[in-house]
Amino acid sequence: MLIANLLPLLHRYSLGFDLVAGPDDTVTLTVIPRKIEGKAGIPEAGETRPISITASASEIDAELARGAEGALGQLITTRKTLADQIAEQREAAEAAKTASAEAAKASAAPARAASPSLSASPSPSALPAEAKSSEPKSLW
């Protein structure tokens, strides 16, 4: 039952387990998600945070028997959803970055093409055509 419940996590991470006996016949089960060797991308810190359940052995068994409806199943589903959202946001950010770079290149190209025509226009200090070079410039 445990492995079947953890399959969604196993698709994304390598998993480590820690079982510790506690007082009054309680058990703490800790599931530790880790990056899969050779898989691209670095998991977020929240994705690799350990999952701990502390209860009696029979309570943990009963909770695991509930499958996706149990606490562990719901937590795994939530983490998978969050990980998917993070991945989508990363993809959207990369797409926006690429689009922005392409837009900057596209707007720079027409500006470069238009710049030679701007240099052909008279400079602000040039005299008007009707003014004579021997006359002082007028502000009016």
PDB file of C-alpha atoms in Angstrom:
ATOM      1  CA  MET A   1       0.000   0.000   0.000  1.00  0.00           C
ATOM      2  CA  LEU A   2       2.820   2.418   0.831  1.00  0.00           C
ATOM      3  CA  ILE A   3       4.564   2.063  -2.516  1.00  0.00           C
ATOM      4  CA  ALA A   4       1.319   2.416  -4.488  1.00  0.00           C
ATOM      5  CA  ASN A   5       0.577   5.660  -2.627  1.00  0.00           C
ATOM      6  CA  LEU A   6       4.046   7.001  -3.318  1.00  0.00           C
ATOM      7  CA  LEU A   7       4.069   6.327  -7.072  1.00  0.00           C
ATOM      8  CA  PRO A   8       3.186   9.961  -7.946  1.00  0.00           C
ATOM      9  CA  LEU A   9       6.226  11.114  -5.978  1.00  0.00           C
ATOM     10  CA  LEU A  10       8.434   8.386  -7.453  1.00  0.00           C
ATOM     11  CA  HIS A  11       7.828   9.789 -10.939  1.00  0.00           C
ATOM     12  CA  ARG A  12       9.394  13.082  -9.832  1.00  0.00           C
ATOM     13  CA  TYR A  13      11.864  12.181  -7.089  1.00  0.00           C
ATOM     14  CA  SER A  14      14.000   9.510  -5.586  1.00  0.00           C
ATOM     15  CA  LEU A  15      12.594   8.759  -2.108  1.00  0.00           C
ATOM     16  CA  GLY A  16      14.271   8.013   1.187  1.00  0.00           C
ATOM     17  CA  PHE A  17      12.452   6.598   4.216  1.00  0.00           C
ATOM     18  CA  ASP A  18      13.050   6.847   7.914  1.00  0.00           C
ATOM     19  CA  LEU A  19      11.081   4.842  10.492  1.00  0.00           C
ATOM     20  CA  VAL A  20      11.487   5.714  14.153  1.00  0.00           C
ATOM     21  CA  ALA A  21       9.744   4.039  17.086  1.00  0.00           C
ATOM     22  CA  GLY A  22       8.446   6.529  19.604  1.00  0.00           C
ATOM     23  CA  PRO A  23       6.928   6.372  23.072  1.00  0.00           C
ATOM     24  CA  ASP A  24       3.589   4.626  23.661  1.00  0.00           C
ATOM     25  CA  ASP A  25       3.927   2.405  20.568  1.00  0.00           C
ATOM     26  CA  THR A  26       3.927   5.357  18.142  1.00  0.00           C
ATOM     27  CA  VAL A  27       5.877   5.310  14.931  1.00  0.00           C
ATOM     28  CA  THR A  28       7.161   8.222  12.877  1.00  0.00           C
ATOM     29  CA  LEU A  29       7.340   7.554   9.150  1.00  0.00           C
ATOM     30  CA  THR A  30       9.354  10.164   7.257  1.00  0.00           C
ATOM     31  CA  VAL A  31       9.409  10.230   3.451  1.00  0.00           C
ATOM     32  CA  ILE A  32      12.277  12.298   2.025  1.00  0.00           C
ATOM     33  CA  PRO A  33      11.992  13.340  -1.646  1.00  0.00           C
ATOM     34  CA  ARG A  34      15.333  13.785  -3.431  1.00  0.00           C
ATOM     35  CA  LYS A  35      16.385  14.812  -6.906  1.00  0.00           C
ATOM     36  CA  ILE A  36      16.477  11.917  -9.369  1.00  0.00           C
ATOM     37  CA  GLU A  37      20.014  11.318 -10.603  1.00  0.00           C
ATOM     38  CA  GLY A  38      20.473  12.446 -14.186  1.00  0.00           C
ATOM     39  CA  LYS A  39      17.160  14.301 -14.339  1.00  0.00           C
ATOM     40  CA  ALA A  40      17.312  17.919 -15.488  1.00  0.00           C
ATOM     41  CA  GLY A  41      16.134  20.718 -13.258  1.00  0.00           C
ATOM     42  CA  ILE A  42      16.605  21.436  -9.605  1.00  0.00           C
ATOM     43  CA  PRO A  43      13.592  20.861  -7.347  1.00  0.00           C
ATOM     44  CA  GLU A  44      12.415  23.779  -5.225  1.00  0.00           C
ATOM     45  CA  ALA A  45      13.122  23.605  -1.493  1.00  0.00           C
ATOM     46  CA  GLY A  46       9.400  23.138  -0.780  1.00  0.00           C
ATOM     47  CA  GLU A  47       9.230  20.173  -3.113  1.00  0.00           C
ATOM     48  CA  THR A  48      11.952  18.273  -1.290  1.00  0.00           C
ATOM     49  CA  ARG A  49      10.735  18.975   2.209  1.00  0.00           C
ATOM     50  CA  PRO A  50      10.326  15.700   4.119  1.00  0.00           C
ATOM     51  CA  ILE A  51       6.847  14.361   4.843  1.00  0.00           C
ATOM     52  CA  SER A  52       6.407  12.992   8.373  1.00  0.00           C
ATOM     53  CA  ILE A  53       3.517  11.047   9.864  1.00  0.00           C
ATOM     54  CA  THR A  54       3.505  10.173  13.549  1.00  0.00           C
ATOM     55  CA  ALA A  55       0.842   7.777  14.840  1.00  0.00           C
ATOM     56  CA  SER A  56       0.427   4.205  15.946  1.00  0.00           C
ATOM     57  CA  ALA A  57       1.421   1.572  13.408  1.00  0.00           C
ATOM     58  CA  SER A  58      -2.215   0.557  12.893  1.00  0.00           C
ATOM     59  CA  GLU A  59      -3.275   4.202  12.351  1.00  0.00           C
ATOM     60  CA  ILE A  60      -0.556   4.717   9.768  1.00  0.00           C
ATOM     61  CA  ASP A  61      -1.583   1.479   8.027  1.00  0.00           C
ATOM     62  CA  ALA A  62      -5.231   2.585   8.040  1.00  0.00           C
ATOM     63  CA  GLU A  63      -4.312   6.020   6.670  1.00  0.00           C
ATOM     64  CA  LEU A  64      -2.188   4.509   3.925  1.00  0.00           C
ATOM     65  CA  ALA A  65      -5.025   2.097   3.066  1.00  0.00           C
ATOM     66  CA  ARG A  66      -7.193   5.123   2.238  1.00  0.00           C
ATOM     67  CA  GLY A  67      -4.926   5.750  -0.768  1.00  0.00           C
ATOM     68  CA  ALA A  68      -5.376   9.096  -2.474  1.00  0.00           C
ATOM     69  CA  GLU A  69      -8.096  10.048   0.020  1.00  0.00           C
ATOM     70  CA  GLY A  70      -5.759   9.634   2.986  1.00  0.00           C
ATOM     71  CA  ALA A  71      -3.510  12.320   4.444  1.00  0.00           C
ATOM     72  CA  LEU A  72      -0.398  11.109   2.640  1.00  0.00           C
ATOM     73  CA  GLY A  73      -2.238  10.796  -0.670  1.00  0.00           C
ATOM     74  CA  GLN A  74      -3.697  14.292  -0.357  1.00  0.00           C
ATOM     75  CA  LEU A  75      -0.324  15.746   0.558  1.00  0.00           C
ATOM     76  CA  ILE A  76       1.316  14.041  -2.417  1.00  0.00           C
ATOM     77  CA  THR A  77      -1.420  15.336  -4.729  1.00  0.00           C
ATOM     78  CA  THR A  78      -0.975  18.863  -3.371  1.00  0.00           C
ATOM     79  CA  ARG A  79       2.787  18.735  -3.807  1.00  0.00           C
ATOM     80  CA  LYS A  80       2.411  17.400  -7.342  1.00  0.00           C
ATOM     81  CA  THR A  81       0.020  20.235  -8.164  1.00  0.00           C
ATOM     82  CA  LEU A  82       2.409  22.814  -6.695  1.00  0.00           C
ATOM     83  CA  ALA A  83       5.370  21.313  -8.541  1.00  0.00           C
ATOM     84  CA  ASP A  84       3.385  21.441 -11.801  1.00  0.00           C
ATOM     85  CA  GLN A  85       2.513  25.096 -11.148  1.00  0.00           C
ATOM     86  CA  ILE A  86       6.156  25.930 -10.465  1.00  0.00           C
ATOM     87  CA  ALA A  87       7.193  24.205 -13.696  1.00  0.00           C
ATOM     88  CA  GLU A  88       4.538  26.090 -15.662  1.00  0.00           C
ATOM     89  CA  GLN A  89       5.661  29.400 -14.146  1.00  0.00           C
ATOM     90  CA  ARG A  90       9.280  28.671 -15.047  1.00  0.00           C
ATOM     91  CA  GLU A  91       8.268  27.870 -18.626  1.00  0.00           C
ATOM     92  CA  ALA A  92       6.164  31.037 -18.843  1.00  0.00           C
ATOM     93  CA  ALA A  93       9.019  33.144 -17.461  1.00  0.00           C
ATOM     94  CA  GLU A  94      11.446  31.664 -19.993  1.00  0.00           C
ATOM     95  CA  ALA A  95       8.967  32.249 -22.830  1.00  0.00           C
ATOM     96  CA  ALA A  96       8.442  35.855 -21.709  1.00  0.00           C
ATOM     97  CA  LYS A  97      12.196  36.389 -21.456  1.00  0.00           C
ATOM     98  CA  THR A  98      12.699  35.015 -24.962  1.00  0.00           C
ATOM     99  CA  ALA A  99       9.830  37.091 -26.369  1.00  0.00           C
ATOM    100  CA  SER A 100      11.186  40.219 -24.692  1.00  0.00           C
ATOM    101  CA  ALA A 101      14.649  39.638 -26.127  1.00  0.00           C
ATOM    102  CA  GLU A 102      13.196  39.091 -29.600  1.00  0.00           C
ATOM    103  CA  ALA A 103      11.053  42.229 -29.296  1.00  0.00           C
ATOM    104  CA  ALA A 104      14.082  44.251 -28.224  1.00  0.00           C
ATOM    105  CA  LYS A 105      16.035  42.963 -31.234  1.00  0.00           C
ATOM    106  CA  ALA A 106      13.118  43.702 -33.552  1.00  0.00           C
ATOM    107  CA  SER A 107      12.708  47.265 -32.276  1.00  0.00           C
ATOM    108  CA  ALA A 108      16.463  47.898 -32.438  1.00  0.00           C
ATOM    109  CA  ALA A 109      16.679  46.824 -36.084  1.00  0.00           C
ATOM    110  CA  PRO A 110      14.235  49.490 -37.435  1.00  0.00           C
ATOM    111  CA  ALA A 111      15.908  52.128 -35.265  1.00  0.00           C
ATOM    112  CA  ARG A 112      19.287  51.297 -36.813  1.00  0.00           C
ATOM    113  CA  ALA A 113      17.777  51.420 -40.277  1.00  0.00           C
ATOM    114  CA  ALA A 114      16.165  54.814 -39.577  1.00  0.00           C
ATOM    115  CA  SER A 115      19.257  56.389 -38.015  1.00  0.00           C
ATOM    116  CA  PRO A 116      21.010  57.264 -41.353  1.00  0.00           C
ATOM    117  CA  SER A 117      18.007  59.361 -42.425  1.00  0.00           C
ATOM    118  CA  LEU A 118      18.096  61.177 -39.094  1.00  0.00           C
ATOM    119  CA  SER A 119      21.710  62.217 -39.658  1.00  0.00           C
ATOM    120  CA  ALA A 120      20.708  63.740 -43.030  1.00  0.00           C
ATOM    121  CA  SER A 121      18.385  66.214 -41.301  1.00  0.00           C
ATOM    122  CA  PRO A 122      19.886  69.629 -40.496  1.00  0.00           C
ATOM    123  CA  SER A 123      21.418  70.064 -37.095  1.00  0.00           C
ATOM    124  CA  PRO A 124      19.690  72.454 -34.655  1.00  0.00           C
ATOM    125  CA  SER A 125      22.634  74.870 -34.836  1.00  0.00           C
ATOM    126  CA  ALA A 126      22.419  75.170 -38.634  1.00  0.00           C
ATOM    127  CA  LEU A 127      21.335  78.518 -40.031  1.00  0.00           C
ATOM    128  CA  PRO A 128      17.960  78.860 -41.721  1.00  0.00           C
ATOM    129  CA  ALA A 129      18.119  78.997 -45.503  1.00  0.00           C
ATOM    130  CA  GLU A 130      17.103  82.697 -45.579  1.00  0.00           C
ATOM    131  CA  ALA A 131      19.721  83.759 -42.995  1.00  0.00           C
ATOM    132  CA  LYS A 132      23.090  85.076 -44.059  1.00  0.00           C
ATOM    133  CA  SER A 133      26.184  83.809 -42.370  1.00  0.00           C
ATOM    134  CA  SER A 134      27.396  87.347 -41.579  1.00  0.00           C
ATOM    135  CA  GLU A 135      24.206  88.218 -39.665  1.00  0.00           C
ATOM    136  CA  PRO A 136      23.880  87.226 -36.014  1.00  0.00           C
ATOM    137  CA  LYS A 137      21.316  84.566 -35.134  1.00  0.00           C
ATOM    138  CA  SER A 138      17.970  85.831 -33.936  1.00  0.00           C
ATOM    139  CA  LEU A 139      15.847  84.330 -31.204  1.00  0.00           C
ATOM    140  CA  TRP A 140      12.683  85.432 -32.991  1.00  0.00           C
TER     141      TRP A 140
END
